[in-house]
């Protein structure tokens, strides 16, 4: 078998969205005669823990771990947080007036920790992996970001050892929606962009998760770039012993940041519960995951609290079960300048759950294209509340008449195994 070294910050028992993509690729690589070797921190600062994901790690694969020093202990002391408090990755976009210390910490994050707070792991990782790879050669290196420090480890290894390198961008670097909130100096902005260009130009190939992101990187000078979307793992959907909720449940799973807060949805739902008695009797809003302060404020202001059931976090397995039980799966796209290119990983799991998707976002965006092509549901544009209202009423009418149809579109191209096959085609082309 050929061997591939995968450099990733997120690895089980880390939970959340960041771990799924390369855990699932790793799960299926052996089916295509590739042996994965994982390199990941021994003691990462992870927002959530999900030990159930350990079951997806192929038996006997090599997982290399090295301790990482991250400045979060100082960050917590500076802000007066407790040791067990978790650093939330979306803190930059929360709706609250930042305190002076928080403003300072954001400035430090953007201007001193370039490209991110894992920069201190680059040099020791290069030293460790150089020694390891000389004794245990691999055919290619893959780095996945964010955090984009992982790419800089791979870049130095390629330069030292002349090993082909593929860089995977799960999210943009300098085009990420919170980049403007980092309060960058001109010097720091130039350094971020210089490092991004280094990765674009020196990687043998790039992969991104959507067509819009591909165009963005092509405009930056990327040449050999491919799209491999996120997806769903069919093994996660074998359990069919699930009964639908009795109530007309609209569910969202995952983090809702300030820019993702679906204000249109709350407004339309408040109108519907006031206009239709039956709708008010039947409605249930299920929110699973961390939600921004602004979400709670909107829900309370519009009198929707009694309809909402909140769960801070569920394991991946339990979250999928809740998706399959729900009547409607809600997909909000961040209302930001890069909204057209946002394809949240949950979309593909929504497809596999075979429940209707209700979305809000750009009607000409990447997510809308997938929803339309798979006949998975309905999506209305930002501020198009009439269309959103009609979409919800159509779904509710079908629910009342027992005709709420599940998604019947062909989604097999988004299975994790098929996507791994696409990845392997790229790898085979890079390794001569």
XYZ file of C-alpha atoms in Angstrom:
432
model
C 0.000 0.000 0.000
C 1.014 3.587 -0.586
C 1.264 5.756 2.515
C -0.091 9.227 3.220
C 0.757 11.425 6.203
C -2.257 13.499 7.292
C -1.519 16.538 9.462
C -4.670 17.571 11.319
C -5.331 19.502 14.509
C -8.709 17.822 15.048
C -8.831 14.111 15.830
C -11.007 12.010 18.146
C -11.918 12.386 20.923
C -12.311 15.919 19.560
C -15.927 16.452 18.564
C -17.658 19.023 16.406
C -17.500 19.681 12.694
C -13.733 20.092 12.256
C -12.912 16.443 12.905
C -15.416 14.769 10.576
C -13.857 15.299 7.148
C -10.477 13.647 7.683
C -11.705 11.076 10.155
C -14.054 9.784 7.455
C -11.447 9.960 4.674
C -9.121 7.993 6.939
C -11.826 5.409 7.576
C -12.056 4.507 3.873
C -8.528 5.061 2.528
C -7.523 1.425 3.011
C -10.358 0.381 0.686
C -8.407 2.150 -2.064
C -4.971 0.735 -1.128
C -3.749 3.767 0.789
C -2.460 3.505 4.354
C -3.056 6.666 6.431
C -0.622 7.920 9.067
C -2.092 10.627 11.297
C -0.173 13.436 12.989
C -2.141 15.369 15.602
C -1.590 17.169 18.936
C -1.490 15.114 22.107
C -3.184 17.809 24.193
C -5.245 20.087 21.919
C -7.600 22.785 23.155
C -10.834 21.368 21.760
C -14.255 23.009 22.131
C -16.160 19.726 22.546
C -15.318 16.090 23.218
C -17.011 13.130 21.521
C -15.469 9.796 22.468
C -17.945 7.919 20.255
C -15.922 9.040 17.221
C -13.020 6.860 18.367
C -14.992 3.940 16.917
C -14.441 5.313 13.396
C -10.648 5.150 13.588
C -9.443 2.146 11.535
C -7.849 -0.539 13.657
C -4.075 -0.559 13.660
C -3.374 2.731 11.894
C -0.438 4.807 13.089
C -1.466 7.925 15.011
C 1.508 10.106 15.883
C 0.958 12.554 18.721
C 3.152 15.339 20.023
C 2.443 17.808 22.794
C 1.418 21.272 21.718
C 1.806 24.524 23.617
C -1.055 26.942 23.071
C -1.466 30.366 24.693
C -5.006 29.723 25.871
C -4.038 29.301 29.531
C -2.719 32.869 29.462
C -5.800 33.982 27.541
C -8.074 32.512 30.224
C -6.126 34.104 33.061
C -6.153 37.425 31.235
C -9.949 37.304 30.848
C -10.560 35.801 34.280
C -11.924 32.503 32.974
C -11.769 29.244 34.893
C -9.327 26.544 33.865
C -12.057 24.201 32.671
C -13.743 26.856 30.512
C -13.496 26.103 26.806
C -12.300 28.609 24.242
C -15.091 29.073 21.720
C -13.932 29.471 18.139
C -16.764 31.830 17.248
C -16.104 34.306 20.053
C -15.087 36.989 17.571
C -18.582 37.248 16.137
C -20.676 37.094 19.302
C -23.187 39.880 19.788
C -21.918 41.599 22.867
C -19.972 44.743 23.495
C -16.408 43.507 24.007
C -14.647 44.504 27.179
C -11.268 46.191 27.014
C -9.415 42.955 27.808
C -11.346 41.102 25.106
C -10.442 43.788 22.565
C -6.787 43.415 23.522
C -6.952 39.614 23.247
C -8.523 39.833 19.773
C -5.773 42.211 18.663
C -3.112 39.829 20.006
C -4.788 36.852 18.286
C -4.780 38.558 14.900
C -1.475 40.417 15.004
C 0.897 38.218 17.012
C -0.398 34.672 16.478
C 0.002 34.388 12.713
C -1.592 32.441 11.184
C -3.191 31.237 14.430
C -2.483 30.275 18.025
C -1.072 26.877 16.956
C 1.949 28.551 15.329
C 4.151 27.418 18.224
C 3.640 23.798 17.135
C 5.148 24.351 13.676
C 8.872 24.204 14.460
C 8.818 21.222 16.897
C 6.492 19.336 14.534
C 8.796 19.838 11.557
C 11.754 18.611 13.607
C 9.865 15.567 14.912
C 8.339 14.605 11.552
C 11.594 15.077 9.645
C 13.218 12.451 11.855
C 10.180 10.170 11.626
C 9.813 10.409 7.838
C 13.468 9.659 7.162
C 12.968 6.318 8.918
C 9.345 5.779 7.855
C 8.856 7.276 4.378
C 5.445 8.199 3.000
C 4.363 8.864 -0.578
C 2.549 12.143 0.044
C 1.669 14.624 2.796
C -1.775 16.141 3.359
C -2.444 19.143 5.591
C -5.921 20.344 6.508
C -6.868 23.747 7.833
C -8.033 25.636 9.705
C -5.989 25.961 11.787
C -3.718 26.951 8.910
C -0.557 26.334 10.921
C -1.002 22.732 9.761
C -0.259 23.867 6.202
C 2.953 25.576 7.282
C 4.185 22.339 8.870
C 3.576 20.509 5.591
C 5.179 23.289 3.540
C 8.440 23.028 5.477
C 8.441 19.234 5.263
C 7.976 19.373 1.495
C 10.857 21.820 1.220
C 13.186 19.705 3.389
C 12.264 16.228 2.162
C 10.852 16.845 -1.329
C 7.644 14.915 -0.630
C 4.503 15.778 -2.646
C 2.027 17.857 -0.663
C -1.737 18.342 -0.935
C -3.326 21.197 1.077
C -6.988 20.957 2.096
C -8.962 24.119 2.893
C -12.106 23.306 4.856
C -12.656 27.068 5.227
C -11.063 30.145 3.655
C -8.007 31.785 5.241
C -8.042 35.541 4.644
C -11.561 35.441 3.166
C -13.105 33.874 6.294
C -16.027 35.953 7.557
C -14.371 36.960 10.862
C -11.038 37.987 9.305
C -12.074 41.647 9.344
C -12.830 41.370 13.083
C -9.212 40.514 13.944
C -8.267 44.235 13.995
C -5.170 43.577 11.917
C -2.366 46.032 11.421
C -1.199 46.523 7.845
C 1.887 44.454 8.667
C -0.163 41.556 10.067
C -2.573 41.586 7.124
C 0.359 41.364 4.714
C 1.892 38.487 6.687
C -1.360 36.492 6.711
C -1.706 36.967 2.959
C 1.954 36.168 2.328
C 1.657 32.876 4.225
C -1.554 32.034 2.382
C 0.199 32.679 -0.941
C 3.077 30.458 0.165
C 0.665 27.557 0.628
C -1.172 28.250 -2.633
C 2.023 28.360 -4.685
C 4.092 25.604 -3.054
C 1.466 22.908 -2.518
C 1.381 20.418 -5.390
C -2.404 20.480 -5.263
C -5.216 22.150 -3.329
C -8.633 20.807 -2.442
C -11.547 22.906 -1.237
C -15.112 22.125 -0.188
C -17.056 24.120 -2.780
C -17.048 25.793 -6.191
C -17.118 29.364 -4.892
C -14.090 28.754 -2.684
C -12.343 27.193 -5.677
C -12.933 30.358 -7.722
C -11.654 32.528 -4.857
C -8.371 30.615 -4.718
C -8.044 30.559 -8.493
C -8.348 34.347 -8.401
C -5.473 34.327 -5.897
C -3.302 32.354 -8.295
C -4.028 28.715 -7.416
C -3.466 26.408 -10.396
C -3.978 22.757 -9.485
C -7.168 22.947 -7.411
C -10.110 20.563 -7.049
C -13.418 20.468 -5.208
C -14.154 17.576 -2.864
C -17.192 18.435 -0.784
C -17.982 17.234 2.688
C -20.409 14.363 2.909
C -22.195 11.740 4.967
C -21.145 8.290 6.130
C -23.756 5.674 5.289
C -22.652 3.616 8.285
C -24.005 6.384 10.532
C -27.516 5.883 9.135
C -27.972 2.120 9.449
C -30.250 2.442 12.498
C -33.752 2.852 11.064
C -35.582 2.276 14.351
C -36.549 5.920 14.755
C -40.033 7.354 15.259
C -40.812 10.852 14.041
C -41.562 13.516 16.631
C -45.253 13.961 17.412
C -44.952 17.717 17.142
C -44.076 19.664 13.996
C -40.397 19.856 14.884
C -37.962 22.204 13.169
C -34.428 21.276 14.180
C -30.986 22.842 13.887
C -27.820 21.063 14.963
C -24.519 22.882 15.409
C -23.258 26.297 16.441
C -25.317 29.397 15.665
C -23.008 32.411 15.690
C -24.163 36.019 15.484
C -23.758 36.094 11.694
C -25.727 32.833 11.407
C -28.584 33.944 13.658
C -31.715 33.423 11.493
C -33.652 36.540 12.485
C -36.010 36.010 9.547
C -37.008 32.596 10.895
C -37.805 33.848 14.382
C -39.897 36.695 12.980
C -41.853 34.466 10.599
C -42.458 31.795 13.245
C -43.743 34.441 15.673
C -46.203 35.612 13.011
C -47.365 32.068 12.311
C -47.983 31.132 15.947
C -50.055 34.294 16.347
C -52.015 33.769 13.127
C -52.682 30.017 13.333
C -53.806 28.343 16.556
C -53.074 24.815 15.284
C -49.576 25.829 14.227
C -48.896 27.176 17.717
C -50.157 23.932 19.239
C -47.965 21.770 17.004
C -44.704 23.744 16.746
C -41.466 22.628 18.395
C -38.075 24.272 17.726
C -35.097 22.042 18.568
C -31.698 23.726 18.909
C -28.712 21.442 19.495
C -25.360 23.126 20.042
C -23.905 26.429 21.212
C -25.980 29.473 20.300
C -25.075 33.137 20.334
C -26.556 35.557 22.850
C -28.438 37.309 20.034
C -30.400 34.110 19.302
C -31.705 33.928 22.862
C -32.554 37.633 22.754
C -34.541 37.318 19.518
C -36.406 34.236 20.712
C -37.349 35.903 24.011
C -38.347 39.212 22.405
C -40.730 37.463 20.001
C -42.268 35.196 22.642
C -40.971 31.942 21.182
C -39.284 30.572 24.308
C -42.076 28.114 25.125
C -41.616 26.443 21.734
C -37.847 25.966 22.038
C -36.015 22.895 23.318
C -32.271 23.530 23.758
C -29.493 20.964 24.072
C -25.924 22.215 24.513
C -24.241 19.249 22.834
C -24.966 15.717 21.672
C -22.590 13.053 20.442
C -22.439 12.737 16.667
C -24.442 9.518 16.839
C -27.197 11.051 18.965
C -27.309 14.207 16.838
C -27.946 12.086 13.740
C -30.726 10.261 15.561
C -32.378 13.588 16.395
C -32.112 14.647 12.750
C -33.952 11.521 11.643
C -36.698 12.096 14.235
C -37.337 15.697 13.246
C -39.906 16.716 10.644
C -37.874 19.603 9.201
C -34.121 20.267 9.293
C -33.181 23.938 9.348
C -30.112 25.218 7.497
C -29.104 28.862 8.094
C -26.231 30.271 6.043
C -24.093 33.008 7.612
C -25.303 36.425 6.463
C -21.839 37.610 5.445
C -20.060 38.790 2.306
C -18.832 35.253 1.551
C -22.251 33.654 2.088
C -22.479 32.232 -1.457
C -19.544 29.919 -0.810
C -20.613 28.605 2.600
C -21.578 24.929 2.639
C -21.916 23.759 6.211
C -21.004 20.137 6.838
C -24.404 19.523 8.398
C -26.093 19.923 4.991
C -24.817 16.533 3.833
C -25.943 14.827 7.022
C -29.332 16.470 6.563
C -29.467 14.899 3.096
C -28.686 11.471 4.523
C -31.297 11.862 7.279
C -33.870 12.039 4.455
C -35.906 14.803 6.085
C -36.965 18.003 4.270
C -34.450 20.853 4.501
C -35.604 24.412 5.191
C -32.837 26.867 4.349
C -32.135 30.596 4.469
C -29.266 31.940 2.384
C -28.205 33.035 -1.101
C -30.504 31.436 -3.669
C -27.573 31.377 -6.107
C -25.084 29.988 -3.582
C -23.324 26.627 -3.360
C -25.668 25.300 -0.653
C -28.759 26.247 -2.681
C -27.367 24.413 -5.708
C -26.922 21.213 -3.702
C -30.396 21.463 -2.149
C -31.973 22.007 -5.573
C -29.995 19.269 -7.332
C -30.859 16.682 -4.680
C -34.492 17.843 -4.315
C -33.790 18.034 -0.596
C -36.021 20.938 0.358
C -36.601 24.673 0.084
C -34.378 27.723 0.496
C -35.348 31.390 0.692
C -33.062 34.389 0.368
C -32.050 36.695 3.197
C -34.988 39.003 3.960
C -37.430 37.132 1.696
C -39.871 36.501 4.531
C -42.888 35.957 2.288
C -41.193 33.038 0.573
C -39.926 31.685 3.903
C -43.430 31.877 5.346
C -44.905 30.066 2.362
C -42.207 27.393 2.592
C -42.975 26.747 6.267
C -46.729 26.684 5.657
C -46.283 24.205 2.795
C -44.245 21.911 5.023
C -46.738 22.274 7.875
C -49.687 21.537 5.577
C -48.015 18.315 4.440
C -47.272 17.430 8.080
C -50.938 17.862 9.042
C -52.039 15.690 6.136
C -49.432 12.998 6.739
C -47.754 13.764 3.428
C -44.506 15.397 4.503
C -42.201 13.782 1.962
C -38.680 12.689 2.728
C -35.846 13.593 0.404
C -35.838 11.131 -2.518
C -33.028 12.689 -4.547
C -29.839 10.857 -5.478
C -27.216 11.765 -2.889
C -24.748 8.904 -3.393
C -22.055 11.219 -4.805
C -21.806 12.727 -1.317
C -21.157 9.455 0.504
C -17.857 9.523 2.389
C -16.664 6.385 0.621
C -17.297 7.819 -2.852
C -15.644 11.098 -1.857
C -12.618 9.141 -0.628
C -12.463 7.594 -4.086
C -12.237 11.108 -5.558
C -9.452 11.950 -3.114
C -7.527 8.818 -4.068
C -7.713 9.731 -7.760
C -5.960 12.985 -6.891
C -3.372 11.217 -4.735
C -2.596 8.670 -7.437
C -2.100 11.494 -9.923
C 0.363 13.264 -7.629
C 2.389 10.164 -6.770
C 4.152 8.872 -9.860
